[in-house]
Coordinates of C-alpha atoms and ligand atoms in Angstrom, one line a residue:
S244 CA 0.0 -0.1 -0.1
P245 CA 1.4 3.5 -0.6
S246 CA 1.1 4.2 3.3
S247 CA 3.4 1.6 4.2
Y248 CA 7.4 2.1 4.3
Q249 CA 9.5 -0.8 4.3
M250 CA 13.1 -1.6 3.7
E251 CA 14.2 0.0 0.5
G252 CA 17.5 0.1 -0.9
G253 CA 18.7 -2.1 2.6
V254 CA 17.5 0.8 4.6
D255 CA 15.0 0.4 7.5
L256 CA 12.4 2.9 7.2
S257 CA 10.3 1.6 9.9
R258 CA 10.7 5.1 12.0
A259 CA 9.3 7.0 9.3
N260 CA 6.1 4.1 9.6
C261 CA 6.3 5.4 13.2
R262 CA 5.7 9.1 12.4
A263 CA 2.9 8.5 9.7
K264 CA 1.0 6.6 12.4
G265 CA 2.0 8.6 15.2
G266 CA -0.6 11.1 16.1
S267 CA 1.4 14.1 15.6
A268 CA -0.2 17.1 16.3
G269 CA -2.5 18.3 13.6
F270 CA -5.5 17.4 11.7
K271 CA -6.1 14.7 9.0
V272 CA -7.1 16.0 5.5
A273 CA -8.7 14.0 2.4
I274 CA -9.0 15.5 -1.1
L275 CA -11.2 13.6 -3.2
G276 CA -10.6 14.5 -6.7
A277 CA -7.1 15.2 -5.9
A278 CA -5.5 14.5 -9.4
G279 CA -7.7 17.3 -11.0
G280 CA -7.0 20.8 -12.3
I281 CA -8.1 22.2 -8.6
G282 CA -6.9 18.9 -6.7
Q283 CA -3.2 19.3 -7.7
P284 CA -2.7 22.8 -6.6
L285 CA -4.9 22.5 -3.9
A286 CA -3.0 19.3 -2.6
M287 CA 0.5 21.2 -2.8
L288 CA -1.3 24.0 -0.8
M289 CA -2.4 21.8 1.8
K290 CA 1.1 19.9 2.2
M291 CA 2.1 23.6 3.2
N292 CA -0.2 24.1 5.7
P293 CA 1.1 23.3 9.3
L294 CA -2.1 22.6 10.6
V295 CA -2.3 19.4 8.4
S296 CA -0.4 16.2 10.1
V297 CA -1.4 13.5 7.7
L298 CA -3.1 14.4 3.8
H299 CA -4.9 11.7 2.0
L300 CA -5.1 12.3 -1.9
Y301 CA -8.1 10.3 -3.6
D302 CA -8.7 10.4 -7.5
V303 CA -10.1 7.7 -10.0
A304 CA -7.2 8.4 -12.4
N305 CA -3.4 9.6 -11.7
T306 CA -3.2 9.6 -7.9
P307 CA 0.0 7.9 -7.9
G308 CA 2.2 10.4 -10.0
V309 CA 0.5 13.2 -7.8
T310 CA 1.2 11.8 -4.7
A311 CA 4.8 10.8 -5.6
D312 CA 5.4 14.3 -6.3
I313 CA 3.7 16.2 -3.6
S314 CA 5.4 13.8 -0.9
H315 CA 9.1 15.2 -1.7
M316 CA 7.9 18.5 -0.6
D317 CA 9.9 18.9 2.7
T318 CA 6.7 19.9 5.1
G319 CA 5.3 18.4 8.0
A320 CA 2.3 16.4 6.5
V321 CA 2.6 13.1 5.6
V322 CA 1.2 12.1 2.2
R323 CA -0.6 9.1 1.1
G324 CA -2.2 8.3 -2.0
F325 CA -5.4 6.2 -2.9
L326 CA -6.5 5.2 -6.6
G327 CA -9.9 4.1 -7.5
P328 CA -13.5 3.3 -5.7
Q329 CA -11.7 0.0 -3.8
Q330 CA -9.1 2.5 -2.0
L331 CA -11.6 5.1 -1.2
E332 CA -12.4 3.9 2.2
D333 CA -9.0 3.6 3.1
A334 CA -8.7 7.2 1.8
L335 CA -11.3 8.5 4.1
T336 CA -11.0 6.3 7.6
G337 CA -9.9 8.8 10.2
M338 CA -10.3 12.0 8.2
D339 CA -11.2 15.4 10.3
L340 CA -11.8 17.3 7.1
V341 CA -12.8 16.0 3.4
I342 CA -12.4 18.4 0.5
I343 CA -14.6 17.6 -2.5
P344 CA -13.1 18.9 -5.8
A345 CA -14.1 15.7 -7.8
G346 CA -16.2 16.1 -10.7
V347 CA -16.4 17.7 -14.7
P348 CA -16.0 21.7 -14.8
R349 CA -17.4 23.5 -17.6
K350 CA -16.6 24.3 -20.9
P351 CA -17.8 28.0 -22.7
G352 CA -21.2 28.3 -22.9
M353 CA -22.0 25.8 -20.1
T354 CA -23.8 26.7 -16.9
R355 CA -22.9 25.1 -13.7
D356 CA -26.1 23.4 -13.7
D357 CA -25.2 21.5 -16.8
L358 CA -22.7 19.6 -15.0
F359 CA -25.3 18.2 -12.7
N360 CA -25.7 14.9 -14.3
I361 CA -22.2 13.9 -14.1
N362 CA -21.5 15.5 -10.9
A363 CA -24.3 14.6 -9.0
G364 CA -23.7 10.9 -9.1
I365 CA -19.9 11.6 -8.1
V366 CA -20.7 13.7 -5.1
K367 CA -23.4 11.2 -3.8
T368 CA -20.8 8.3 -4.1
L369 CA -18.4 10.1 -2.4
C370 CA -20.6 11.2 0.2
E371 CA -21.6 7.5 1.1
G372 CA -18.0 6.8 1.5
I373 CA -18.0 9.7 4.2
A374 CA -21.1 8.6 6.0
K375 CA -19.7 5.1 6.3
C376 CA -16.0 5.6 7.3
C377 CA -15.7 9.3 8.6
P378 CA -19.0 10.6 9.5
K379 CA -17.8 13.2 11.9
A380 CA -15.4 14.7 9.3
I381 CA -16.4 18.5 8.2
V382 CA -17.1 18.5 4.5
N383 CA -16.2 21.2 2.1
V384 CA -18.0 20.6 -1.2
I385 CA -16.5 22.2 -4.2
S386 CA -17.8 20.3 -7.1
N387 CA -20.5 22.2 -9.0
P388 CA -23.3 23.0 -9.0
V389 CA -22.7 23.7 -5.5
N390 CA -26.2 24.8 -4.9
S391 CA -27.2 21.4 -5.5
T392 CA -24.5 19.3 -4.7
V393 CA -24.6 20.5 -0.9
P394 CA -28.4 19.1 -0.9
I395 CA -27.1 16.1 -2.4
A396 CA -24.6 15.3 0.2
A397 CA -27.1 16.5 3.0
E398 CA -29.9 14.0 1.6
V399 CA -27.2 11.2 1.4
F400 CA -26.1 11.9 5.2
K401 CA -29.9 12.0 6.2
M402 CA -30.4 8.5 4.5
T403 CA -27.6 7.1 6.7
G404 CA -28.6 8.8 9.8
T405 CA -25.1 10.9 9.8
F406 CA -26.3 14.4 9.0
D407 CA -25.0 17.4 10.9
P408 CA -25.6 20.3 9.5
R409 CA -22.8 22.2 11.1
R410 CA -20.3 20.0 9.3
L411 CA -21.6 20.1 5.9
L412 CA -20.5 23.3 4.0
G413 CA -20.4 24.3 0.1
V414 CA -17.4 26.6 -0.6
T415 CA -18.1 29.8 -1.9
M416 CA -14.8 31.3 -1.3
L417 CA -14.0 32.1 -4.7
D418 CA -17.0 34.4 -5.1
I419 CA -15.5 36.4 -1.8
V420 CA -11.9 36.2 -3.4
R421 CA -13.1 37.6 -6.7
A422 CA -15.4 40.1 -4.9
N423 CA -12.6 41.4 -2.5
T424 CA -10.2 41.7 -5.9
F425 CA -12.7 43.4 -8.0
V426 CA -13.8 46.1 -5.3
A427 CA -10.2 46.6 -4.3
E428 CA -9.5 47.5 -7.7
V429 CA -12.2 50.2 -8.0
L430 CA -11.6 51.5 -4.8
G431 CA -7.6 51.6 -5.6
L432 CA -6.9 49.8 -2.4
D433 CA -4.7 46.4 -1.7
P434 CA -7.3 43.3 -1.9
R435 CA -6.1 42.4 1.6
E436 CA -7.5 45.4 3.3
V437 CA -11.1 44.8 1.7
D438 CA -13.7 42.4 2.8
V439 CA -16.9 41.8 0.7
P440 CA -19.6 39.6 2.2
V441 CA -21.2 37.6 -0.8
V442 CA -24.1 35.6 0.3
G443 CA -26.8 33.4 -1.5
G444 CA -25.5 30.5 -3.5
H445 CA -22.9 29.6 -6.2
A446 CA -23.9 30.4 -9.6
G447 CA -25.0 33.4 -11.8
V448 CA -27.7 35.2 -10.0
T449 CA -27.7 33.3 -6.6
I450 CA -23.9 35.1 -6.2
L451 CA -25.4 38.1 -4.1
P452 CA -22.5 40.4 -3.1
L453 CA -23.3 42.6 -0.4
L454 CA -21.7 46.0 -1.6
S455 CA -23.4 47.9 0.9
Q456 CA -21.4 46.0 3.5
V457 CA -18.1 46.1 2.4
K458 CA -15.5 46.8 4.7
P459 CA -13.9 49.2 4.7
P460 CA -16.9 51.3 4.7
C461 CA -17.4 52.8 1.1
S462 CA -19.9 53.8 -1.3
F463 CA -20.3 53.0 -4.9
T464 CA -22.0 54.7 -7.9
P465 CA -24.9 52.8 -9.3
A466 CA -22.6 52.3 -12.3
E467 CA -20.1 50.8 -10.1
T468 CA -22.6 48.5 -8.3
E469 CA -23.7 47.1 -11.7
Y470 CA -20.4 46.6 -12.8
L471 CA -19.2 45.0 -9.8
T472 CA -22.0 42.8 -9.2
S473 CA -22.0 41.6 -13.0
R474 CA -18.2 41.2 -12.7
I475 CA -18.4 39.1 -9.4
Q476 CA -21.7 37.0 -10.7
N477 CA -19.7 36.1 -14.0
G478 CA -16.3 35.8 -12.8
G479 CA -16.2 32.2 -13.4
T480 CA -17.6 32.5 -17.0
E481 CA -14.6 35.1 -17.5
V482 CA -12.2 32.4 -16.7
V483 CA -14.0 29.6 -18.6
E484 CA -13.9 31.7 -21.4
A485 CA -10.5 32.7 -21.2
K486 CA -9.6 28.8 -21.0
A487 CA -11.7 28.4 -24.0
G488 CA -12.3 24.9 -23.5
A489 CA -9.5 23.7 -21.4
G490 CA -11.5 24.2 -18.1
S491 CA -12.8 26.5 -15.1
A492 CA -10.8 28.3 -12.2
T493 CA -8.0 26.0 -10.7
L494 CA -5.7 28.2 -9.5
S495 CA -7.5 30.8 -8.0
M496 CA -9.9 28.0 -6.6
A497 CA -7.5 26.1 -5.1
Y498 CA -6.2 29.1 -3.4
A499 CA -9.8 29.6 -2.2
A500 CA -10.1 26.2 -1.0
V501 CA -7.2 26.6 1.0
K502 CA -8.5 29.8 2.6
F503 CA -11.7 28.2 3.4
A504 CA -10.2 24.8 4.4
D505 CA -7.6 26.9 6.5
A506 CA -10.4 28.7 8.2
C507 CA -12.1 25.4 9.0
L508 CA -8.9 23.8 10.5
H509 CA -8.8 26.7 12.6
G510 CA -12.2 26.5 14.1
L511 CA -11.3 22.7 14.7
R512 CA -8.8 23.7 16.5
G513 CA -10.7 26.2 18.7
D514 CA -9.3 29.6 17.7
A515 CA -11.8 32.5 18.4
A516 CA -13.7 34.6 16.2
I517 CA -13.3 32.5 12.7
V518 CA -16.1 34.0 10.4
E519 CA -16.3 33.1 6.5
C520 CA -19.0 33.0 4.2
A521 CA -20.5 29.3 3.0
F522 CA -23.4 27.5 1.6
V523 CA -24.7 25.9 4.6
S524 CA -28.1 24.4 5.8
S525 CA -29.4 27.6 7.1
Q526 CA -32.3 29.5 8.7
V527 CA -31.3 32.8 7.3
T528 CA -34.0 32.8 4.8
E529 CA -36.9 30.5 4.1
L530 CA -34.4 28.0 2.1
P531 CA -33.1 25.0 3.5
F532 CA -29.5 25.9 2.5
F533 CA -28.1 29.4 2.1
A534 CA -24.9 30.9 1.8
S535 CA -24.1 33.6 4.3
R536 CA -21.3 34.7 7.0
V537 CA -20.5 31.8 9.4
R538 CA -18.7 31.5 12.7
L539 CA -16.6 28.4 12.6
G540 CA -15.5 26.2 15.6
R541 CA -14.8 22.9 16.9
N542 CA -18.1 21.2 15.3
G543 CA -17.8 23.2 12.2
V544 CA -20.4 25.9 11.6
E545 CA -21.2 27.1 15.4
E546 CA -23.2 30.2 14.3
I547 CA -24.8 31.8 11.3
Y548 CA -25.2 35.3 11.1
P549 CA -28.0 37.2 9.7
L550 CA -27.9 39.0 6.3
G551 CA -27.7 42.5 7.6
P552 CA -29.3 45.7 6.4
L553 CA -29.8 45.3 2.5
N554 CA -30.3 48.1 0.2
E555 CA -33.0 48.1 -2.5
Y556 CA -30.7 46.9 -5.3
E557 CA -29.6 43.9 -2.9
R558 CA -33.4 43.2 -1.9
T559 CA -34.3 42.8 -5.7
G560 CA -31.2 40.6 -6.2
L561 CA -32.0 38.6 -2.9
E562 CA -35.4 37.8 -4.7
K563 CA -33.8 36.7 -7.6
A564 CA -31.2 34.8 -6.1
K565 CA -33.9 32.7 -3.8
K566 CA -36.0 32.1 -6.9
E567 CA -33.2 29.9 -8.7
L568 CA -31.9 28.6 -5.7
A569 CA -35.0 27.1 -4.8
T570 CA -35.0 25.1 -7.8
S571 CA -31.4 24.0 -7.5
I572 CA -32.0 22.9 -4.2
Q573 CA -35.1 20.9 -5.0
K574 CA -32.9 19.6 -7.9
G575 CA -30.3 18.0 -5.5
V576 CA -32.9 16.5 -3.1
A577 CA -34.8 15.1 -5.8
F578 CA -32.0 13.1 -7.2
V579 CA -31.3 11.5 -4.1
K580 CA -34.9 10.7 -3.4
K581 CA -35.6 9.0 -6.7
Ligands
LIG128 P1 -10.9 18.4 -13.5 O1 -11.7 17.8 -14.6 O2 -9.8 18.9 -13.8 O3 -10.6 17.7 -12.0 C1 -11.8 16.8 -11.5 C2 -11.1 15.6 -11.2 O4 -12.2 14.8 -10.4 C3 -10.3 14.7 -11.8 O5 -9.1 14.3 -11.8 C4 -11.1 13.7 -12.2 O6 -10.1 12.1 -12.2 C5 -11.8 13.7 -10.5 N1 -12.8 12.4 -10.7 C6 -13.8 12.5 -11.4 N2 -15.0 11.5 -10.8 C7 -14.2 11.1 -9.8 C8 -14.8 10.2 -8.9 N3 -15.9 9.5 -8.8 N4 -14.1 10.1 -7.7 C9 -13.0 10.9 -7.3 N5 -12.4 12.0 -8.3 C10 -13.0 11.6 -9.5 O7 -11.9 19.7 -12.8 P2 -11.9 20.8 -11.9 O8 -11.4 21.8 -12.6 O9 -10.7 20.4 -11.0 O10 -12.8 21.0 -11.2 C11 -13.5 20.3 -10.4 C12 -14.9 20.4 -9.9 O11 -14.7 21.7 -9.2 C13 -16.1 20.8 -10.8 O12 -17.2 20.3 -10.7 C14 -15.8 22.2 -11.1 O13 -17.0 23.1 -11.7 C15 -15.8 22.7 -9.7 N6 -15.6 24.0 -9.2 C16 -16.0 24.8 -8.4 C17 -15.6 25.8 -8.0 C18 -16.4 26.6 -6.7 O14 -16.3 27.9 -6.5 N7 -16.9 26.1 -6.0 C19 -14.7 26.9 -8.6 C20 -14.3 25.9 -9.9 C21 -14.5 24.8 -10.1

């Protein structure tokens, strides 16, 4: 197995074996879809994360090469590779955090919903494995359409009696990352100084930047509001078109996924005041799932914050977002129930 060190060239590697097994401080993280466009840079960045002690890389193709490559990095995390469905359970057993970027990405002209037919089944199968092998793990769902794949994951967990709404999070962080970048550009600020809440979901009009709540406090003209909202909502499509058939955002997504996973790990560790936006089981609106600011802690989502005061433009956007979200959520639920 890729996890066991033996005699190699006459050298006894059993001490490495001890370290790999020994619970050195840190968290155990699995990436499902680790050999993909997002998976590879995500694996690299997680290998660099000091909070990670064990990193499991699972995919249905190419994991041995990615694992060999990443495992040579001289950082703390022990890396193991897992290839194909018969190794899924080993990949998941004992994990604290599971990140899912498995599935097909968009090509020009496609919406995220066009990915549903392929990715719904992939996410369902992977979540069945999680329910069986690491039901207490925090799950970060990246696979699109997030607005449907998170409800799919929830249904699988409900059917297996393992659903804990605090532990299931759809990753919308890339929308926040883009919003911070684009807003900073308009304001002439360093993006690191800017914090834009983005709520709703992760597709088209469901991506709702709350420009009235940007920090530092600022104001935008109607033209700026229109430009920024549209650019944030279509940021993914901007990348899909620029890549012209070679896929969707992978590098900025891996960055965003690591930013989000790192926040989850800091929460798990018990750090205070870890707040990020995520698509979660929610009562903030009448919908069963909604993205908004949440506080992360030892159990995952410890607190969900209300949307706060919205202006007229945002209230109109919210109604549009909710309409599309309701359909996408229902589609996910129906897929598992059928
Ligand atoms: P990719 O095609 O480059 O990689 C996907 C990987 O998943 C491949 O290595 C493939 O072998 C693997 N895979 C396929 N079926 C699998 C299964 N049953 N189990 C495990 N692994 C499996 O795609 P890319 O660019 O990495 O995108 C992955 C997903 O992330 C897509 O659904 C994409 O739409 C989504 N995405 C989500 C974003 C977000 O903000 N949440 C942003 C960008 C992409």
